[in-house]
PDB file of C-alpha atoms in Angstrom:
ATOM      1  CA  GLN A   1      92.629 129.677 137.591  1.00 31.00           C
ATOM      2  CA  CYS A   2      90.932 127.639 134.908  1.00 37.00           C
ATOM      3  CA  GLY A   3      90.811 123.885 135.258  1.00 29.00           C
ATOM      4  CA  HIS A   4      91.623 123.242 131.579  1.00 34.00           C
ATOM      5  CA  ASP A   5      93.976 120.270 131.276  1.00 33.00           C
ATOM      6  CA  PRO A   6      94.984 119.584 127.647  1.00 32.00           C
ATOM      7  CA  GLY A   7      96.435 116.229 128.602  1.00 33.00           C
ATOM      8  CA  ALA A   8      93.379 114.843 130.356  1.00 33.00           C
ATOM      9  CA  GLY A   9      91.027 113.618 127.664  1.00 35.00           C
ATOM     10  CA  ASP A  10      90.898 116.930 125.857  1.00 35.00           C
ATOM     11  CA  THR A  11      88.507 116.940 122.937  1.00 31.00           C
ATOM     12  CA  GLY A  12      90.337 119.677 121.067  1.00 34.00           C
ATOM     13  CA  ASP A  13      87.818 122.446 121.558  1.00 35.00           C
ATOM     14  CA  GLY A  14      89.405 123.619 124.804  1.00 33.00           C
ATOM     15  CA  ALA A  15      86.054 124.907 126.047  1.00 32.00           C
ATOM     16  CA  CYS A  16      85.849 125.462 129.770  1.00 33.00           C
ATOM     17  CA  LYS A  17      84.462 127.990 132.193  1.00 35.00           C
ATOM     18  CA  GLU A  18      85.050 128.881 135.796  1.00 35.00           C
ATOM     19  CA  ASP A  19      82.139 130.394 137.694  1.00 34.00           C
ATOM     20  CA  GLY A  20      82.407 133.527 139.763  1.00 38.00           C
ATOM     21  CA  GLY A  21      84.401 135.705 137.375  1.00 42.00           C
ATOM     22  CA  GLY A  22      86.814 132.996 136.289  1.00 48.00           C
ATOM     23  CA  ILE A  23      88.392 132.296 132.935  1.00 50.00           C
ATOM     24  CA  GLU A  24      86.413 131.148 129.898  1.00 50.00           C
ATOM     25  CA  HIS A  25      88.439 129.580 127.103  1.00 48.00           C
ATOM     26  CA  GLY A  26      87.846 129.372 123.380  1.00 50.00           C
ATOM     27  CA  ALA A  27      89.516 126.971 120.950  1.00 42.00           C
ATOM     28  CA  PHE A  28      93.100 126.040 121.812  1.00 37.00           C
ATOM     29  CA  ARG A  29      95.473 125.027 119.037  1.00 39.00           C
ATOM     30  CA  GLN A  30      98.069 122.381 119.859  1.00 33.00           C
ATOM     31  CA  GLN A  31     101.101 124.016 118.330  1.00 38.00           C
ATOM     32  CA  ASP A  32     104.367 125.618 119.243  1.00 36.00           C
ATOM     33  CA  THR A  33     104.440 129.394 119.287  1.00 38.00           C
ATOM     34  CA  ALA A  34     105.959 131.448 116.475  1.00 36.00           C
ATOM     35  CA  ALA A  35     109.224 133.229 115.759  1.00 41.00           C
ATOM     36  CA  GLY A  36     111.291 135.903 117.600  1.00 60.00           C
ATOM     37  CA  HIS A  37     111.932 136.539 121.304  1.00 88.00           C
ATOM     38  CA  MET A  38     109.044 137.109 123.710  1.00 93.00           C
ATOM     39  CA  ILE A  39     107.851 140.700 123.308  1.00 93.00           C
ATOM     40  CA  VAL A  40     105.245 142.138 125.677  1.00 96.00           C
ATOM     41  CA  GLU A  41     104.173 145.717 124.962  1.00 95.00           C
ATOM     42  CA  ILE A  42     101.634 147.960 126.687  1.00 95.00           C
ATOM     43  CA  HIS A  43     100.047 150.122 124.012  1.00 93.00           C
ATOM     44  CA  LYS A  44      98.778 153.666 123.940  1.00 90.00           C
ATOM     45  CA  SER A  45      95.615 154.145 125.957  1.00 87.00           C
ATOM     46  CA  SER A  46      92.537 156.230 125.153  1.00 83.00           C
ATOM     47  CA  SER A  47      89.630 157.833 126.992  1.00 83.00           C
ATOM     48  CA  SER A  48      87.182 155.266 125.572  1.00 86.00           C
ATOM     49  CA  MET A  49      87.074 151.484 125.230  1.00 92.00           C
ATOM     50  CA  SER A  50      85.294 151.524 121.867  1.00 92.00           C
ATOM     51  CA  GLY A  51      88.326 151.979 119.606  1.00 92.00           C
ATOM     52  CA  THR A  52      90.407 149.308 121.348  1.00 94.00           C
ATOM     53  CA  LEU A  53      87.565 146.801 121.258  1.00 96.00           C
ATOM     54  CA  GLN A  54      86.585 147.609 117.678  1.00 95.00           C
ATOM     55  CA  TYR A  55      90.130 147.114 116.425  1.00 94.00           C
ATOM     56  CA  ASN A  56      90.303 143.570 117.810  1.00 96.00           C
ATOM     57  CA  GLU A  57      86.703 142.661 117.032  1.00 96.00           C
ATOM     58  CA  ASN A  58      87.118 143.708 113.405  1.00 96.00           C
ATOM     59  CA  LYS A  59      89.994 141.226 113.187  1.00 96.00           C
ATOM     60  CA  VAL A  60      87.688 138.519 114.537  1.00 97.00           C
ATOM     61  CA  ARG A  61      85.010 139.353 111.972  1.00 95.00           C
ATOM     62  CA  ALA A  62      87.636 139.262 109.215  1.00 95.00           C
ATOM     63  CA  GLY A  63      88.626 135.742 110.262  1.00 95.00           C
ATOM     64  CA  VAL A  64      92.194 136.600 111.225  1.00 96.00           C
ATOM     65  CA  ALA A  65      91.654 136.635 114.987  1.00 97.00           C
ATOM     66  CA  SER A  66      89.622 134.795 117.604  1.00 97.00           C
ATOM     67  CA  ILE A  67      88.769 135.144 121.263  1.00 97.00           C
ATOM     68  CA  LEU A  68      91.070 132.779 123.129  1.00 97.00           C
ATOM     69  CA  CYS A  69      90.076 133.526 126.683  1.00 93.00           C
ATOM     70  CA  CYS A  70      88.003 135.839 128.875  1.00 97.00           C
ATOM     71  CA  HIS A  71      88.357 136.638 132.561  1.00 97.00           C
ATOM     72  CA  GLY A  72      85.564 138.093 134.671  1.00 96.00           C
ATOM     73  CA  VAL A  73      83.298 138.656 131.667  1.00 96.00           C
ATOM     74  CA  GLY A  74      80.899 135.711 131.886  1.00 93.00           C
ATOM     75  CA  SER A  75      80.677 135.170 128.124  1.00 94.00           C
ATOM     76  CA  MET A  76      82.831 135.061 125.011  1.00 95.00           C
ATOM     77  CA  GLU A  77      80.153 136.711 122.881  1.00 96.00           C
ATOM     78  CA  ILE A  78      81.201 140.086 121.441  1.00 96.00           C
ATOM     79  CA  PRO A  79      77.943 141.897 122.359  1.00 96.00           C
ATOM     80  CA  VAL A  80      78.305 140.790 125.985  1.00 97.00           C
ATOM     81  CA  ILE A  81      81.958 141.861 126.066  1.00 97.00           C
ATOM     82  CA  ASN A  82      81.098 145.278 124.632  1.00 97.00           C
ATOM     83  CA  ARG A  83      78.237 145.799 127.064  1.00 96.00           C
ATOM     84  CA  LEU A  84      80.405 144.943 130.076  1.00 96.00           C
ATOM     85  CA  PHE A  85      83.144 147.392 129.121  1.00 96.00           C
ATOM     86  CA  GLU A  86      80.612 150.086 128.200  1.00 94.00           C
ATOM     87  CA  ASP A  87      78.973 149.700 131.624  1.00 94.00           C
ATOM     88  CA  ARG A  88      82.368 149.906 133.335  1.00 93.00           C
ATOM     89  CA  GLU A  89      83.231 153.033 131.353  1.00 91.00           C
ATOM     90  CA  ARG A  90      79.987 154.725 132.463  1.00 90.00           C
ATOM     91  CA  LEU A  91      80.827 153.778 136.036  1.00 90.00           C
ATOM     92  CA  SER A  92      83.912 156.009 136.024  1.00 86.00           C
ATOM     93  CA  LEU A  93      83.720 158.602 138.807  1.00 75.00           C
ATOM     94  CA  ARG A  94      85.601 161.164 136.750  1.00 74.00           C
ATOM     95  CA  GLU A  95      86.719 161.674 133.174  1.00 71.00           C
ATOM     96  CA  ALA A  96      89.806 159.547 132.570  1.00 69.00           C
ATOM     97  CA  GLN A  97      92.375 160.308 129.891  1.00 74.00           C
ATOM     98  CA  HIS A  98      93.807 156.779 129.908  1.00 82.00           C
ATOM     99  CA  LEU A  99      90.797 154.535 130.401  1.00 87.00           C
ATOM    100  CA  SER A 100      91.521 151.626 128.050  1.00 93.00           C
ATOM    101  CA  PHE A 101      94.258 149.051 128.618  1.00 96.00           C
ATOM    102  CA  GLN A 102      95.799 146.901 125.888  1.00 96.00           C
ATOM    103  CA  VAL A 103      98.945 144.792 125.993  1.00 97.00           C
ATOM    104  CA  SER A 104     100.261 142.538 123.230  1.00 96.00           C
ATOM    105  CA  VAL A 105     101.977 139.226 123.999  1.00 96.00           C
ATOM    106  CA  ASN A 106     104.259 137.971 121.228  1.00 93.00           C
ATOM    107  CA  PRO A 107     105.907 134.606 122.053  1.00 92.00           C
ATOM    108  CA  GLY A 108     109.216 133.606 120.515  1.00 81.00           C
ATOM    109  CA  PRO A 109     110.785 130.912 118.279  1.00 72.00           C
ATOM    110  CA  GLY A 110     112.195 128.228 120.532  1.00 77.00           C
ATOM    111  CA  ASP A 111     110.296 129.310 123.594  1.00 81.00           C
ATOM    112  CA  GLY A 112     108.887 126.655 125.897  1.00 80.00           C
ATOM    113  CA  ILE A 113     105.640 128.531 126.405  1.00 89.00           C
ATOM    114  CA  ARG A 114     102.742 126.991 124.508  1.00 90.00           C
ATOM    115  CA  GLU A 115      99.331 128.424 123.805  1.00 93.00           C
ATOM    116  CA  GLU A 116      97.785 126.436 126.647  1.00 94.00           C
ATOM    117  CA  SER A 117      99.954 128.483 129.040  1.00 95.00           C
ATOM    118  CA  ILE A 118      99.066 131.894 127.640  1.00 96.00           C
ATOM    119  CA  PRO A 119      95.959 132.429 129.855  1.00 97.00           C
ATOM    120  CA  GLU A 120      97.950 131.630 132.988  1.00 97.00           C
ATOM    121  CA  PHE A 121     100.842 133.826 131.864  1.00 97.00           C
ATOM    122  CA  VAL A 122      98.409 136.692 131.240  1.00 98.00           C
ATOM    123  CA  LYS A 123      96.828 136.091 134.652  1.00 97.00           C
ATOM    124  CA  ASP A 124     100.248 136.411 136.334  1.00 98.00           C
ATOM    125  CA  LEU A 125     101.002 139.522 134.308  1.00 97.00           C
ATOM    126  CA  MET A 126      97.666 141.210 135.004  1.00 97.00           C
ATOM    127  CA  GLU A 127      97.797 140.442 138.719  1.00 97.00           C
ATOM    128  CA  GLY A 128     101.326 141.820 138.909  1.00 96.00           C
ATOM    129  CA  LEU A 129     100.196 145.043 137.216  1.00 96.00           C
ATOM    130  CA  GLY A 130      97.225 145.477 139.545  1.00 95.00           C
ATOM    131  CA  TYR A 131      94.506 144.222 137.160  1.00 96.00           C
ATOM    132  CA  GLY A 132      93.822 140.913 138.894  1.00 96.00           C
ATOM    133  CA  GLU A 133      90.225 141.862 139.730  1.00 96.00           C
ATOM    134  CA  GLN A 134      89.553 143.497 136.354  1.00 97.00           C
ATOM    135  CA  PRO A 135      87.711 141.900 133.412  1.00 97.00           C
ATOM    136  CA  TRP A 136      89.896 141.164 130.398  1.00 98.00           C
ATOM    137  CA  VAL A 137      89.740 139.473 127.008  1.00 98.00           C
ATOM    138  CA  ILE A 138      92.585 137.727 125.181  1.00 98.00           C
ATOM    139  CA  PHE A 139      92.352 137.982 121.390  1.00 98.00           C
ATOM    140  CA  ARG A 140      94.456 135.531 119.377  1.00 97.00           C
ATOM    141  CA  HIS A 141      95.778 137.248 116.225  1.00 96.00           C
ATOM    142  CA  GLU A 142      97.119 135.355 113.229  1.00 93.00           C
ATOM    143  CA  ASP A 143      97.069 138.006 110.497  1.00 85.00           C
ATOM    144  CA  THR A 144     100.875 138.092 110.242  1.00 80.00           C
ATOM    145  CA  GLY A 145     103.502 135.371 110.125  1.00 78.00           C
ATOM    146  CA  ARG A 146     103.633 135.400 113.917  1.00 83.00           C
ATOM    147  CA  VAL A 147     100.793 134.231 116.165  1.00 91.00           C
ATOM    148  CA  HIS A 148     100.376 136.735 118.973  1.00 94.00           C
ATOM    149  CA  TYR A 149      97.821 137.884 121.508  1.00 97.00           C
ATOM    150  CA  HIS A 150      96.170 141.149 122.500  1.00 97.00           C
ATOM    151  CA  VAL A 151      94.860 141.503 126.035  1.00 98.00           C
ATOM    152  CA  VAL A 152      92.149 144.140 126.415  1.00 98.00           C
ATOM    153  CA  SER A 153      90.967 145.485 129.757  1.00 97.00           C
ATOM    154  CA  THR A 154      89.925 148.732 131.450  1.00 96.00           C
ATOM    155  CA  ARG A 155      91.625 150.938 134.012  1.00 94.00           C
ATOM    156  CA  ILE A 156      88.282 151.636 135.752  1.00 93.00           C
ATOM    157  CA  ASP A 157      87.639 149.291 138.679  1.00 94.00           C
ATOM    158  CA  SER A 158      84.279 148.011 139.948  1.00 93.00           C
ATOM    159  CA  GLU A 159      83.942 151.063 142.225  1.00 93.00           C
ATOM    160  CA  GLY A 160      84.437 153.511 139.354  1.00 92.00           C
ATOM    161  CA  ARG A 161      87.954 154.426 140.421  1.00 92.00           C
ATOM    162  CA  LYS A 162      90.902 154.574 138.026  1.00 90.00           C
ATOM    163  CA  ILE A 163      93.695 152.062 138.554  1.00 91.00           C
ATOM    164  CA  ARG A 164      97.032 153.774 139.060  1.00 87.00           C
ATOM    165  CA  ASP A 165      99.168 153.310 135.940  1.00 85.00           C
ATOM    166  CA  TYR A 166     102.321 155.174 136.970  1.00 85.00           C
ATOM    167  CA  TYR A 167     105.482 153.432 135.743  1.00 91.00           C
ATOM    168  CA  GLU A 168     103.279 150.653 134.338  1.00 93.00           C
ATOM    169  CA  LYS A 169     105.561 149.844 131.409  1.00 93.00           C
ATOM    170  CA  ARG A 170     108.566 149.621 133.716  1.00 94.00           C
ATOM    171  CA  ALA A 171     106.654 147.283 136.019  1.00 96.00           C
ATOM    172  CA  CYS A 172     105.578 145.182 133.024  1.00 96.00           C
ATOM    173  CA  ASP A 173     109.181 144.846 131.886  1.00 96.00           C
ATOM    174  CA  ARG A 174     110.230 143.576 135.322  1.00 96.00           C
ATOM    175  CA  LEU A 175     107.343 141.102 135.432  1.00 97.00           C
ATOM    176  CA  VAL A 176     108.082 139.682 131.978  1.00 96.00           C
ATOM    177  CA  LYS A 177     111.718 139.272 132.915  1.00 96.00           C
ATOM    178  CA  GLY A 178     110.807 137.605 136.213  1.00 96.00           C
ATOM    179  CA  LEU A 179     108.429 135.099 134.586  1.00 96.00           C
ATOM    180  CA  GLN A 180     110.964 133.794 132.038  1.00 94.00           C
ATOM    181  CA  GLU A 181     111.999 130.727 134.044  1.00 93.00           C
ATOM    182  CA  LYS A 182     108.436 129.769 134.976  1.00 95.00           C
ATOM    183  CA  TYR A 183     107.190 129.823 131.380  1.00 94.00           C
ATOM    184  CA  GLY A 184     110.354 128.938 129.491  1.00 91.00           C
ATOM    185  CA  TYR A 185     110.654 131.875 127.096  1.00 93.00           C
ATOM    186  CA  VAL A 186     113.416 134.357 126.306  1.00 91.00           C
ATOM    187  CA  LYS A 187     112.513 137.996 126.862  1.00 91.00           C
ATOM    188  CA  GLY A 188     113.063 140.214 123.833  1.00 87.00           C
ATOM    189  CA  GLY A 189     113.976 143.890 123.819  1.00 76.00           C
ATOM    190  CA  GLY A 190     111.071 145.598 122.067  1.00 55.00           C
ATOM    191  CA  ALA A 191     112.140 147.685 119.086  1.00 47.00           C
ATOM    192  CA  LYS A 192     115.820 147.569 120.012  1.00 43.00           C
ATOM    193  CA  LYS A 193     118.247 145.484 118.015  1.00 38.00           C
ATOM    194  CA  THR A 194     119.573 142.302 119.541  1.00 32.00           C
ATOM    195  CA  GLU A 195     123.257 142.165 120.439  1.00 36.00           C
ATOM    196  CA  GLY A 196     125.489 140.685 117.776  1.00 35.00           C
ATOM    197  CA  ALA A 197     122.728 140.450 115.215  1.00 34.00           C
ATOM    198  CA  ASN A 198     121.422 142.842 112.615  1.00 37.00           C
ATOM    199  CA  VAL A 199     117.836 142.006 113.484  1.00 33.00           C
ATOM    200  CA  THR A 200     115.078 144.350 114.620  1.00 35.00           C
ATOM    201  CA  ILE A 201     112.649 142.867 117.121  1.00 35.00           C
ATOM    202  CA  PRO A 202     109.076 143.026 115.784  1.00 40.00           C
ATOM    203  CA  VAL A 203     106.945 145.807 117.262  1.00 42.00           C
ATOM    204  CA  PHE A 204     103.227 146.589 117.251  1.00 41.00           C
ATOM    205  CA  ARG A 205     101.821 149.208 114.889  1.00 43.00           C
ATOM    206  CA  TYR A 206      98.201 150.004 114.150  1.00 41.00           C
ATOM    207  CA  GLY A 207      97.118 149.969 110.526  1.00 45.00           C
ATOM    208  CA  GLU A 208      99.863 147.610 109.319  1.00 44.00           C
ATOM    209  CA  GLY A 209      98.751 144.308 110.711  1.00 46.00           C
ATOM    210  CA  ASP A 210      99.887 143.899 114.288  1.00 45.00           C
ATOM    211  CA  VAL A 211     103.513 142.938 114.320  1.00 40.00           C
ATOM    212  CA  VAL A 212     105.845 144.565 111.797  1.00 34.00           C
ATOM    213  CA  ARG A 213     109.501 143.887 111.242  1.00 30.00           C
TER     214      ARG A 213
END
């Protein structure tokens, strides 16, 4: 857990690190999160980390995303991040079809969860899914009207073994539902329409920004 305390003489840059594979934070923005219900989606995996990383890093280079937080990486520099995940990929004991892991976190309109709580929320989520000892990076995306976050990790552990991902989306759904009270958000229903309203919950789609309506 990172010792960042936004209320204790924070200078606004939010920079902090925890040694021994802890969390390193980038710039926090003191603002309420954007519109919709909380949507958390695990996205399609691939047999390589390069595409998942490149997608998010290209957003950073274009100025519409930033690295909010890293866990177990040791640096927030893109070359270091790439090298770590490349090394982990080479460590794999066998060819894995679903090596990369990416989940998007899309907070909602009147939700109590603020950006300062996103790293801790992600930590709870990743631990619950079995990725507590894995390295991960949180990218903050702001290329649409809704600020949201992409968490990138790998399914290959430090021993080169693949983390079991059976029923992962179902487990994620239960975790997000169970964390509502702790973080003060309302869980949305993915691409399904909300009851009593002709509104489609935003969903993730590559090539059209990140969250489309």
